[in-house]
Short mmCIF file of C-alpha atoms in Angstrom, two decimals:
data_model
loop_
_atom_site.label_atom_id
_atom_site.label_comp_id
_atom_site.label_asym_id
_atom_site.label_seq_id
_atom_site.Cartn_x
_atom_site.Cartn_y
_atom_site.Cartn_z
CA UNK T 10 67.52 114.20 51.63
CA UNK T 11 65.43 117.89 53.08
CA UNK T 12 67.11 118.66 56.24
CA UNK T 13 67.12 122.15 58.48
CA UNK T 14 66.97 123.25 61.17
CA UNK T 15 64.38 126.13 63.98
CA UNK T 16 66.81 128.63 65.35
CA UNK T 17 64.80 130.25 68.01
CA UNK T 18 65.16 132.10 71.12
CA UNK T 19 62.79 129.67 74.34
CA UNK T 20 61.77 131.50 77.03
CA UNK T 21 64.30 130.33 80.42
CA UNK T 22 62.01 127.77 82.11
CA UNK T 23 58.62 127.69 80.20
CA UNK T 24 59.08 124.18 78.94
CA UNK T 25 55.43 124.01 77.34
CA UNK T 26 55.56 127.61 75.81
CA UNK T 27 58.35 126.53 74.22
CA UNK T 28 57.12 123.34 72.97
CA UNK T 29 53.58 124.92 71.55
CA UNK T 30 55.92 127.40 69.69
CA UNK T 31 58.26 125.10 68.33
CA UNK T 32 54.57 122.51 67.96
CA UNK T 33 53.07 125.69 65.95
CA UNK T 34 56.56 126.28 63.71
CA UNK T 35 57.12 122.99 62.68
CA UNK T 36 53.35 122.17 61.57
CA UNK T 37 54.03 123.73 58.15
CA UNK T 38 57.24 122.08 56.88
CA UNK T 39 57.89 119.01 55.05
CA UNK T 40 61.32 117.82 55.58
CA UNK T 41 62.88 114.45 56.75
CA UNK T 42 65.07 115.94 59.76
CA UNK T 43 64.78 119.17 61.42
CA UNK T 44 67.64 119.74 64.31
CA UNK T 45 66.59 122.13 67.37
CA UNK T 46 69.50 123.55 69.45
CA UNK T 47 70.51 122.34 73.02
CA UNK T 48 68.49 122.35 75.96
CA UNK T 49 65.40 123.47 73.47
CA UNK T 50 62.59 123.59 75.99
CA UNK T 51 64.21 124.74 79.28
CA UNK T 52 66.91 127.43 78.37
CA UNK T 53 70.01 127.39 79.42
CA UNK T 54 71.04 129.12 82.30
CA UNK T 55 70.53 127.00 85.31
CA UNK T 56 71.19 128.55 88.56
CA UNK T 57 71.07 125.73 90.96
CA UNK T 58 71.13 121.29 90.68
CA UNK T 59 67.63 121.70 92.07
CA UNK T 60 66.32 123.87 89.68
CA UNK T 61 67.76 121.98 87.14
CA UNK T 62 66.89 118.79 88.06
CA UNK T 63 63.19 120.07 88.58
CA UNK T 64 63.54 121.19 84.69
CA UNK T 65 64.72 117.91 83.55
CA UNK T 66 62.58 115.27 82.23
CA UNK T 67 62.64 111.29 81.91
CA UNK T 68 62.90 109.89 78.55
CA UNK T 69 60.84 108.99 77.07
CA UNK T 70 57.94 109.96 79.64
CA UNK T 71 59.22 113.82 79.60
CA UNK T 72 56.67 116.49 77.69
CA UNK T 73 59.69 116.87 75.48
CA UNK T 74 60.02 113.60 73.95
CA UNK T 75 56.67 113.01 74.28
CA UNK T 76 55.65 116.12 72.23
CA UNK T 77 57.99 115.91 69.69
CA UNK T 78 57.09 112.21 69.60
CA UNK T 79 53.62 113.14 68.51
CA UNK T 80 54.54 115.94 65.90
CA UNK T 81 58.14 113.49 64.39
CA UNK T 82 54.45 111.22 63.87
CA UNK T 83 52.54 113.86 62.70
CA UNK T 84 54.85 115.25 59.85
CA UNK T 85 56.75 112.04 59.43
CA UNK T 86 60.09 113.65 60.18
CA UNK T 87 63.21 113.18 62.44
CA UNK T 88 63.73 114.92 64.88
CA UNK T 89 66.90 115.96 67.26
CA UNK T 90 65.76 117.89 70.34
CA UNK T 91 68.60 119.05 73.09
CA UNK T 92 66.86 118.87 76.73
CA UNK T 93 67.70 118.46 80.32
CA UNK T 94 67.04 114.48 81.24
CA UNK T 95 66.78 113.63 84.52
CA UNK T 96 67.56 109.61 84.41
CA UNK T 97 68.27 107.96 88.48
CA UNK T 98 69.90 110.41 90.30
CA UNK T 99 71.47 112.16 87.34
CA UNK T 100 70.86 114.76 84.91
CA UNK T 101 72.06 114.97 81.63
CA UNK T 102 72.59 117.44 79.39
CA UNK T 103 71.18 115.17 76.02
CA UNK T 104 69.62 115.46 73.03
CA UNK T 105 66.56 112.46 71.67
CA UNK T 106 66.45 111.54 68.33
CA UNK T 107 62.80 110.89 67.64
CA UNK T 108 60.71 109.38 64.42
CA UNK T 109 57.76 108.82 63.21
CA UNK T 110 57.79 105.13 64.34
CA UNK T 111 59.15 106.32 68.07
CA UNK T 112 62.17 106.80 70.39
CA UNK T 113 65.45 106.36 68.36
CA UNK T 114 68.17 107.00 70.67
CA UNK T 115 69.94 109.09 73.24
CA UNK T 116 72.39 111.62 72.99
CA UNK T 117 74.34 112.50 76.27
CA UNK T 118 77.15 115.20 76.22
CA UNK T 119 80.36 114.47 76.92
CA UNK T 120 82.27 117.48 77.28
CA UNK T 121 80.44 119.83 79.17
CA UNK T 122 81.08 123.93 79.18
CA UNK T 123 81.51 125.90 81.92
CA UNK T 124 78.69 125.94 84.95
CA UNK T 125 77.67 122.86 83.23
CA UNK T 126 79.51 121.05 84.98
CA UNK T 127 78.24 122.31 88.15
CA UNK T 128 74.28 121.26 86.47
CA UNK T 129 74.73 117.87 84.56
CA UNK T 130 76.86 114.60 84.85
CA UNK T 131 79.12 113.84 81.27
CA UNK T 132 77.28 111.83 79.13
CA UNK T 133 77.87 107.84 79.79
CA UNK T 134 76.53 106.88 76.04
CA UNK T 135 79.92 107.55 74.44
CA UNK T 136 78.80 108.76 70.22
CA UNK T 137 76.39 106.46 69.07
CA UNK T 138 75.17 106.88 65.55
CA UNK T 139 71.52 105.64 63.94
CA UNK T 140 71.39 104.60 61.08
CA UNK T 141 67.65 106.06 60.43
CA UNK T 142 66.90 105.05 56.74
CA UNK T 143 68.12 107.35 54.08
CA UNK T 144 71.30 108.39 56.31
CA UNK T 145 73.50 107.52 59.47
CA UNK T 146 73.42 110.66 62.04
CA UNK T 147 75.36 111.03 65.31
CA UNK T 148 75.05 113.79 67.38
CA UNK T 149 77.11 116.39 69.15
CA UNK T 150 76.11 119.09 71.61
CA UNK T 151 77.48 122.25 71.13
CA UNK T 152 81.29 122.72 72.86
CA UNK T 153 81.20 118.68 71.97
CA UNK T 154 82.56 121.14 69.16
CA UNK T 155 86.01 121.61 70.14
CA UNK T 156 87.34 118.46 70.25
CA UNK T 157 88.14 116.88 67.11
CA UNK T 158 88.09 113.49 68.41
CA UNK T 159 84.56 113.82 68.99
CA UNK T 160 83.07 114.38 65.23
CA UNK T 161 86.10 111.87 63.79
CA UNK T 162 84.19 109.41 66.40
CA UNK T 163 80.98 109.51 64.69
CA UNK T 164 82.39 109.60 60.99
CA UNK T 165 84.95 106.23 61.62
CA UNK T 166 81.22 105.20 62.57
CA UNK T 167 79.58 106.01 59.84
CA UNK T 168 77.74 109.31 60.21
CA UNK T 169 77.09 110.29 57.03
CA UNK T 170 75.43 113.96 59.16
CA UNK T 171 76.37 115.37 62.58
CA UNK T 172 73.05 116.93 64.11
CA UNK T 173 74.75 119.58 66.31
CA UNK T 174 72.20 121.87 68.80
CA UNK T 175 73.89 124.70 70.87
CA UNK T 176 73.88 127.02 72.39
CA UNK T 177 76.99 129.17 71.33
CA UNK T 178 78.26 132.03 73.04
CA UNK T 179 81.53 132.47 71.89
CA UNK T 180 82.31 132.96 68.01
CA UNK T 181 84.19 130.65 66.69
CA UNK T 182 82.54 127.16 66.33
CA UNK T 183 80.55 128.18 63.17
CA UNK T 184 83.57 128.72 61.17
CA UNK T 185 85.52 125.27 62.88
CA UNK T 186 82.73 123.33 61.63
CA UNK T 187 83.32 124.04 58.10
CA UNK T 188 86.86 122.18 59.31
CA UNK T 189 84.81 119.71 60.35
CA UNK T 190 82.69 118.62 57.94
CA UNK T 191 86.04 118.68 55.85
CA UNK T 192 88.40 116.93 57.40
CA UNK T 193 85.97 113.68 58.01
CA UNK T 194 83.31 114.50 54.14
CA UNK T 195 80.36 114.27 56.73
CA UNK T 196 77.14 116.86 56.49
CA UNK T 197 76.54 118.81 59.56
CA UNK T 198 73.90 121.00 61.18
CA UNK T 199 74.89 122.97 63.44
CA UNK T 200 70.92 124.47 65.91
CA UNK T 201 71.54 127.03 67.39
CA UNK T 202 70.12 129.71 69.91
CA UNK T 203 68.92 133.06 69.60
CA UNK T 204 68.43 135.94 72.30
CA UNK T 205 69.97 136.09 75.60
CA UNK T 206 69.58 135.12 79.33
CA UNK T 207 70.77 137.01 82.85
CA UNK T 208 69.40 135.24 85.65
CA UNK T 209 69.72 135.59 89.08
CA UNK T 210 72.17 138.49 88.82
CA UNK T 211 74.53 136.31 86.79
CA UNK T 212 76.39 137.50 83.72
CA UNK T 213 74.63 137.94 80.82
CA UNK T 214 74.70 135.45 78.26
CA UNK T 215 73.99 136.38 74.30
CA UNK T 216 73.54 133.70 72.22
CA UNK T 217 75.09 133.96 68.74
CA UNK T 218 72.54 132.51 66.38
CA UNK T 219 74.38 131.81 63.23
CA UNK T 220 73.08 127.85 63.12
CA UNK T 221 74.49 126.68 60.11
CA UNK T 222 74.55 123.64 57.36
CA UNK T 223 77.91 122.31 55.58
CA UNK T 224 78.58 119.92 53.26
CA UNK T 225 81.06 117.83 53.30
CA UNK T 226 83.09 119.79 50.51
CA UNK T 227 83.19 122.48 53.61
CA UNK T 228 80.70 124.41 51.11
CA UNK T 229 78.62 127.06 54.13
CA UNK T 230 74.87 125.77 52.55
CA UNK T 231 73.67 128.10 54.45
CA UNK T 232 74.68 130.41 57.84
CA UNK T 233 71.77 131.80 59.60
CA UNK T 234 71.17 135.31 61.10
CA UNK T 235 72.78 136.15 64.44
CA UNK T 236 69.74 137.97 65.81
CA UNK T 237 66.37 136.22 64.71
CA UNK T 238 64.41 133.24 64.61
CA UNK T 239 64.95 131.37 61.10
CA UNK T 240 63.79 127.80 60.30
CA UNK T 241 65.76 126.47 56.90
CA UNK T 242 66.04 123.33 55.27
CA UNK T 243 68.37 122.52 51.90
CA UNK T 244 67.89 119.34 50.17
CA UNK T 245 71.25 117.51 50.09
CA UNK T 246 72.54 114.15 49.22
CA UNK T 247 73.97 112.33 51.69
CA UNK T 248 75.53 109.40 48.91
CA UNK T 249 78.71 113.01 49.13
CA UNK T 250 79.31 111.64 52.33
CA UNK T 251 80.04 107.90 51.58
CA UNK T 252 82.47 109.08 48.98
CA UNK T 253 86.19 109.72 50.77
CA UNK T 254 87.99 109.67 47.69
CA UNK T 255 89.33 113.04 47.86
CA UNK T 256 91.97 112.26 44.85
CA UNK T 257 93.04 109.91 42.64
CA UNK T 258 95.74 109.17 45.26
CA UNK T 259 93.84 109.43 48.21
CA UNK T 260 91.01 108.11 50.47
CA UNK T 261 90.42 110.37 53.47
CA UNK T 262 90.36 107.84 56.02
CA UNK T 263 91.77 105.05 54.15
CA UNK T 264 94.98 107.15 54.83
CA UNK T 265 95.26 107.74 57.95
CA UNK T 266 97.81 106.22 60.23
CA UNK T 267 96.50 105.52 63.89
CA UNK T 268 100.11 103.98 64.99
CA UNK T 269 101.27 107.44 64.81
CA UNK T 270 98.21 108.91 66.49
CA UNK T 271 98.16 109.67 70.34
CA UNK T 272 94.71 109.40 72.44
CA UNK G 5 109.71 134.67 71.17
CA UNK G 6 109.80 136.04 67.01
CA UNK G 7 109.29 133.48 64.86
CA UNK G 8 107.88 133.80 61.63
CA UNK G 9 108.44 132.63 57.91
CA UNK G 10 109.67 133.22 54.23
CA UNK G 11 107.00 132.67 51.60
CA UNK G 12 108.98 132.53 47.61
CA UNK G 13 108.92 130.85 44.74
CA UNK G 14 111.28 128.62 44.31
CA UNK G 15 112.23 127.22 41.11
CA UNK G 16 112.33 123.88 39.63
CA UNK G 17 115.37 121.25 40.42
CA UNK G 18 117.72 124.65 40.97
CA UNK G 19 118.63 123.71 44.48
CA UNK G 20 121.41 126.01 44.71
CA UNK G 21 119.60 128.98 42.93
CA UNK G 22 116.62 128.72 45.38
CA UNK G 23 119.41 127.94 48.57
CA UNK G 24 120.99 131.36 47.77
CA UNK G 25 117.88 133.40 47.06
CA UNK G 26 117.01 131.43 50.86
CA UNK G 27 120.34 132.94 52.09
CA UNK G 28 120.38 136.50 50.94
CA UNK G 29 117.04 136.77 52.40
CA UNK G 30 118.41 135.67 55.93
CA UNK G 31 120.86 137.32 56.40
CA UNK G 32 119.44 140.60 57.39
CA UNK G 33 117.40 139.07 59.97
CA UNK G 34 116.51 138.82 63.50
CA UNK G 35 114.75 136.16 64.75
CA UNK G 36 114.41 133.23 66.88
CA UNK G 37 113.13 130.81 64.84
CA UNK G 38 112.13 131.04 60.63
CA UNK G 39 109.70 128.51 58.65
CA UNK G 40 110.23 127.78 54.88
CA UNK G 41 107.87 126.32 52.47
CA UNK G 42 107.32 122.68 51.86
CA UNK G 43 110.49 121.06 49.32
CA UNK G 44 111.25 124.57 49.86
CA UNK G 45 115.29 124.27 47.94
CA UNK G 46 113.73 121.23 44.60
CA UNK G 47 110.23 122.38 44.29
CA UNK G 48 107.15 120.69 44.16
CA UNK G 49 105.84 119.21 40.47
CA UNK G 50 108.20 116.19 40.30
CA UNK G 51 107.75 113.77 37.08
CA UNK G 52 109.03 110.46 38.57
CA UNK G 53 110.84 109.08 40.80
CA UNK G 54 114.08 108.67 39.03
CA UNK G 55 113.85 112.84 39.14
CA UNK G 56 112.52 112.60 43.03
CA UNK G 57 116.05 110.52 43.61
CA UNK G 58 118.47 112.60 41.78
CA UNK G 59 117.28 115.75 43.66
CA UNK G 60 116.59 114.33 47.04
CA UNK G 61 119.16 114.74 49.09
CA UNK G 62 120.57 112.86 52.80
CA UNK G 63 120.46 114.23 55.33
CA UNK G 64 122.22 115.91 57.13
CA UNK G 65 125.42 115.69 54.32
CA UNK G 66 123.16 117.32 51.85
CA UNK G 67 123.17 120.50 50.33
CA UNK G 68 120.02 121.62 51.94
CA UNK G 69 120.72 120.96 55.48
CA UNK G 70 124.42 122.26 54.79
CA UNK G 71 123.50 125.34 54.02
CA UNK G 72 120.54 126.00 56.23
CA UNK G 73 123.37 124.45 59.13
CA UNK G 74 125.34 127.31 57.90
CA UNK G 75 122.51 130.21 58.05
CA UNK G 76 120.87 129.28 61.61
CA UNK G 77 124.98 129.19 63.42
CA UNK G 78 125.54 132.49 61.70
CA UNK G 79 121.99 134.22 62.69
CA UNK G 80 121.80 132.08 65.95
CA UNK G 81 118.36 130.64 64.71
CA UNK G 82 116.27 127.61 64.61
CA UNK G 83 115.29 127.16 60.93
CA UNK G 84 112.26 124.28 59.60
CA UNK G 85 112.81 123.65 55.98
CA UNK G 86 110.69 121.40 53.91
CA UNK G 87 113.60 119.37 51.18
CA UNK G 88 113.13 115.89 49.14
CA UNK G 89 115.12 113.47 51.43
CA UNK G 90 116.89 110.15 50.10
CA UNK G 91 117.41 107.88 52.98
CA UNK G 92 118.92 104.48 51.85
CA UNK G 93 116.66 103.54 48.98
CA UNK G 94 113.29 105.75 49.69
CA UNK G 95 112.83 109.52 49.29
CA UNK G 96 110.72 110.88 52.27
CA UNK G 97 108.48 114.24 51.61
CA UNK G 98 110.13 116.21 54.35
CA UNK G 99 111.25 118.71 56.92
CA UNK G 100 114.79 119.40 58.92
CA UNK G 101 114.81 121.31 62.46
CA UNK G 102 117.98 122.94 62.54
CA UNK G 103 119.28 125.79 64.70
CA UNK G 104 122.79 126.68 65.86
CA UNK G 105 124.21 124.30 67.45
CA UNK G 106 123.57 121.45 64.76
CA UNK G 107 120.41 119.35 63.46
CA UNK G 108 117.73 119.13 66.30
CA UNK G 109 115.27 116.91 64.28
CA UNK G 110 113.78 115.49 61.24
CA UNK G 111 110.16 115.40 59.83
CA UNK G 112 108.85 112.51 57.58
CA UNK G 113 105.15 113.77 56.22
CA UNK G 114 103.17 111.29 57.02
CA UNK G 115 99.92 111.77 55.52
CA UNK G 116 100.90 112.32 51.45
CA UNK G 117 98.92 114.54 49.19
CA UNK G 118 98.08 113.01 45.27
CA UNK G 119 101.07 112.58 43.07
CA UNK G 120 103.60 112.66 46.01
CA UNK G 121 102.44 109.04 46.68
CA UNK G 122 103.99 108.40 43.73
CA UNK G 123 107.52 109.54 44.53
CA UNK G 124 107.75 109.47 48.41
CA UNK G 125 107.22 107.24 51.18
CA UNK G 126 105.15 107.70 53.64
CA UNK G 127 106.80 109.18 56.93
CA UNK G 128 108.07 106.88 59.89
CA UNK G 129 108.63 109.23 62.29
CA UNK G 130 105.75 109.69 63.69
CA UNK G 131 105.15 112.91 65.05
CA UNK G 132 108.02 114.27 67.03
CA UNK G 133 108.57 117.22 69.36
CA UNK G 134 111.08 118.88 70.04
CA UNK G 135 112.18 121.07 73.03
CA UNK G 136 114.19 124.25 71.82
CA UNK G 137 114.71 126.21 75.03
CA UNK G 138 111.70 129.04 75.04
CA UNK G 139 109.27 126.29 72.76
CA UNK G 140 108.57 122.53 72.19
CA UNK G 141 108.18 122.48 68.55
CA UNK G 142 106.59 119.99 66.13
CA UNK G 143 106.12 119.49 63.10
CA UNK G 144 102.95 118.80 60.20
CA UNK G 145 104.01 119.59 56.34
CA UNK G 146 101.44 120.52 54.07
CA UNK G 147 98.43 118.08 53.83
CA UNK G 148 98.81 116.46 57.36
CA UNK G 149 96.70 119.79 58.46
CA UNK G 150 93.77 117.88 57.40
CA UNK G 151 94.21 114.86 59.85
CA UNK G 152 92.86 116.59 63.39
CA UNK G 153 95.44 113.91 64.94
CA UNK G 154 98.30 115.15 63.29
CA UNK G 155 98.06 118.29 65.12
CA UNK G 156 96.79 116.70 68.37
CA UNK G 157 99.75 114.37 68.72
CA UNK G 158 101.83 116.93 68.95
CA UNK G 159 99.79 119.34 70.84
CA UNK G 160 99.61 116.03 74.04
CA UNK G 161 103.03 115.50 73.26
CA UNK G 162 104.02 119.20 74.66
CA UNK G 163 104.02 121.33 71.43
CA UNK G 164 103.37 124.84 72.07
CA UNK G 165 103.90 125.49 68.06
CA UNK G 166 103.06 124.24 65.63
CA UNK G 167 105.21 124.30 62.53
CA UNK G 168 104.16 123.59 58.68
CA UNK G 169 105.92 123.44 55.62
CA UNK G 170 103.11 123.46 53.07
CA UNK G 171 102.89 124.13 48.70
CA UNK G 172 99.00 124.53 49.26
CA UNK G 173 96.60 124.30 46.52
CA UNK G 174 92.89 123.85 47.64
CA UNK G 175 92.10 127.22 49.70
CA UNK G 176 91.04 124.92 52.67
CA UNK G 177 93.97 125.18 55.16
CA UNK G 178 94.87 128.76 56.43
CA UNK G 179 90.83 128.99 57.92
CA UNK G 180 91.29 125.18 59.22
CA UNK G 181 94.74 126.38 61.29
CA UNK G 182 92.14 128.60 63.40
CA UNK G 183 90.89 125.90 64.20
CA UNK G 184 94.03 123.58 64.95
CA UNK G 185 94.85 126.41 67.18
CA UNK G 186 91.39 126.81 68.92
CA UNK G 187 91.43 123.00 69.50
CA UNK G 188 94.56 122.48 70.97
CA UNK G 189 95.48 125.87 71.74
CA UNK G 190 99.15 126.20 70.13
CA UNK G 191 100.62 128.58 67.61
CA UNK G 192 100.94 127.83 63.84
CA UNK G 193 103.20 128.66 61.22
CA UNK G 194 102.10 127.73 58.17
CA UNK G 195 104.84 128.14 55.72
CA UNK G 196 103.02 128.29 52.23
CA UNK G 197 104.64 129.22 48.38
CA UNK G 198 104.10 130.73 46.14
CA UNK G 199 103.83 130.83 41.59
CA UNK G 200 103.35 128.27 39.93
CA UNK G 201 104.48 125.39 38.39
CA UNK G 202 103.71 122.80 35.21
CA UNK G 203 106.05 120.66 34.28
CA UNK G 204 106.16 118.07 31.27
CA UNK G 205 102.64 118.95 30.02
CA UNK G 206 100.99 118.39 33.73
CA UNK G 207 97.89 120.61 34.18
CA UNK G 208 99.52 123.25 36.38
CA UNK G 209 99.62 123.69 40.17
CA UNK G 210 99.14 127.66 41.27
CA UNK G 211 100.42 128.21 45.12
CA UNK G 212 98.02 129.94 47.31
CA UNK G 213 100.43 131.29 49.67
CA UNK G 214 98.75 132.98 52.13
CA UNK G 215 101.51 131.97 54.85
CA UNK G 216 99.69 132.10 58.30
CA UNK G 217 101.03 132.66 62.16
CA UNK G 218 97.60 131.99 64.25
CA UNK G 219 97.72 132.26 68.43
CA UNK G 220 96.41 129.45 70.21
CA UNK G 221 93.11 131.61 70.54
CA UNK G 222 92.52 131.23 67.64
CA UNK G 223 93.28 134.82 66.22
CA UNK G 224 95.61 135.73 62.78
CA UNK G 225 98.47 137.31 63.95
CA UNK G 226 99.49 137.78 60.12
CA UNK G 227 98.16 136.51 56.51
CA UNK G 228 100.78 136.62 53.92
CA UNK G 229 98.71 138.13 50.60
CA UNK G 230 98.83 135.14 47.77
CA UNK G 231 100.59 136.29 45.19
CA UNK G 232 103.70 137.58 46.47
CA UNK G 233 107.51 136.63 48.56
CA UNK G 234 107.11 137.66 52.08
CA UNK G 235 109.60 137.37 55.09
CA UNK G 236 107.29 138.23 58.02
CA UNK G 237 107.90 137.80 61.78
CA UNK G 238 105.61 138.66 65.05
CA UNK G 239 106.81 138.15 68.74
CA UNK G 240 104.68 135.23 70.80
CA UNK G 241 104.52 134.84 74.27
CA UNK G 242 104.97 130.68 74.39
CA UNK G 243 103.28 130.73 77.59
CA UNK G 244 100.11 131.61 76.23
CA UNK G 245 99.90 127.49 74.72
CA UNK G 246 100.57 126.17 78.14
CA UNK G 247 97.13 127.61 79.41
CA UNK G 248 95.24 124.64 78.54
CA UNK G 249 92.22 126.49 80.76
CA UNK G 250 89.67 127.79 78.96
CA UNK G 251 86.97 128.73 81.61
CA UNK G 252 87.18 128.03 85.20
CA UNK G 253 85.79 125.06 84.54
CA UNK G 254 87.10 123.43 81.80
CA UNK G 255 90.87 122.78 81.20
CA UNK G 256 90.98 121.80 77.52
CA UNK G 257 92.99 119.01 77.59
CA UNK G 258 92.03 117.24 80.97
CA UNK G 259 88.58 116.80 79.89
CA UNK G 260 89.47 114.70 77.07
CA UNK G 261 87.22 111.47 77.07
CA UNK G 262 89.67 109.47 75.37
CA UNK G 263 88.08 106.55 76.44
CA UNK G 264 84.74 107.54 74.22
CA UNK G 265 86.78 107.97 71.44
CA UNK G 266 87.85 105.96 67.81
CA UNK G 267 91.35 106.10 66.52
#
């Protein structure tokens, strides 16, 4: 299975420009699954609930889901794409999973970071997983990484691969994803963005890039540079993630002792 | 609060020799808390349940707890010491917490690794924490590190500092402890051993050293070398671990969403 990410710098608010840039990039690829960053078409630093609302899109009618559905069909691939979702009177920091035959699912970010809490509602989807044929996948969005329960929940539900759209500004996540993969014996793809934003006199946010693909044995299969766009793919054997037996005496999941754990 | 570890190489089966070596080392120190490795006085590679039974000790009557109680009293310090415990008809891979005024508690390793499962019973203490005055502490033993629920349970119960006796042979734990500290905003002290053991024709086990002290912000305050003994202490401000507010909008524990988590 050929999987990867597209790390790039979206232009804030220019949804159609960003969509066409992504479309142009992805037109030349041959892969099974590609992950794009969090809020990939809007940019990150919203200034008000109104601005967020105006840039947010209904799923699947909005331009981002519509265009990604076309791309996924044209290239026969799965796409995991972060976007601002408008649903009823609320906005969510979401990711859509789309494939050649249509919309597969939506994940709404559970653990909102910093000012996101002013503009988005915490997700109400829980942590769903989807069987896409060759693999079962789940989604974390950015700051979800710091909660071990998020990746654990996806892995216990059968996820082989964690798709992780991100807009990371702090340095900790790329190394922590190695721990997430080791402790769950799953693959992960973190798709981060690059560049910076300084909107409305707010402090400049610089995004760290370093998108990353990690194996169930904690090997960093690839880590992107910090400061430039990168489209990158690796071939993975999903079966590796289904082998939770890590010694002749230990099965990582069977050996859990939930009666000892606080939630 | 001055805390640290003693990383050394015990001689297999020579409990009294190892105890006197530790005593000689600790006689010259001034600290509040010191962590010793897993199975610090017996060594690691048992060959049979009988050998384990013969080297295991009742708590607090056995020589290890007795001698450490003397040391803790003489030096006015807390000690966390890994040992093979004999209780009823069972053996546990345990750690005692002893202080100037006596035995504080016992933790029995929950997640046994590899052949430990042949010689020890999985722990029945859960993950207790103890208020030792300046700090609340909890214990993980070695392989417990890979289960995020273990550190999380201790942190949710109020642990400021994870005391982590270990006999690590794989390379993953030192980096993973940074994630454990970040995700819980706690301090950790991993006390690993060095040297190697090849007993009864079994494959040689080489221990990786790299004992480590990590802060709640994921800073490695010190990491020991791989191949030599080291007695090391740092001054920490325990209050850092009680500040779970990581942005003006986020409190790491308040923002957990247990209704979304599988256990």
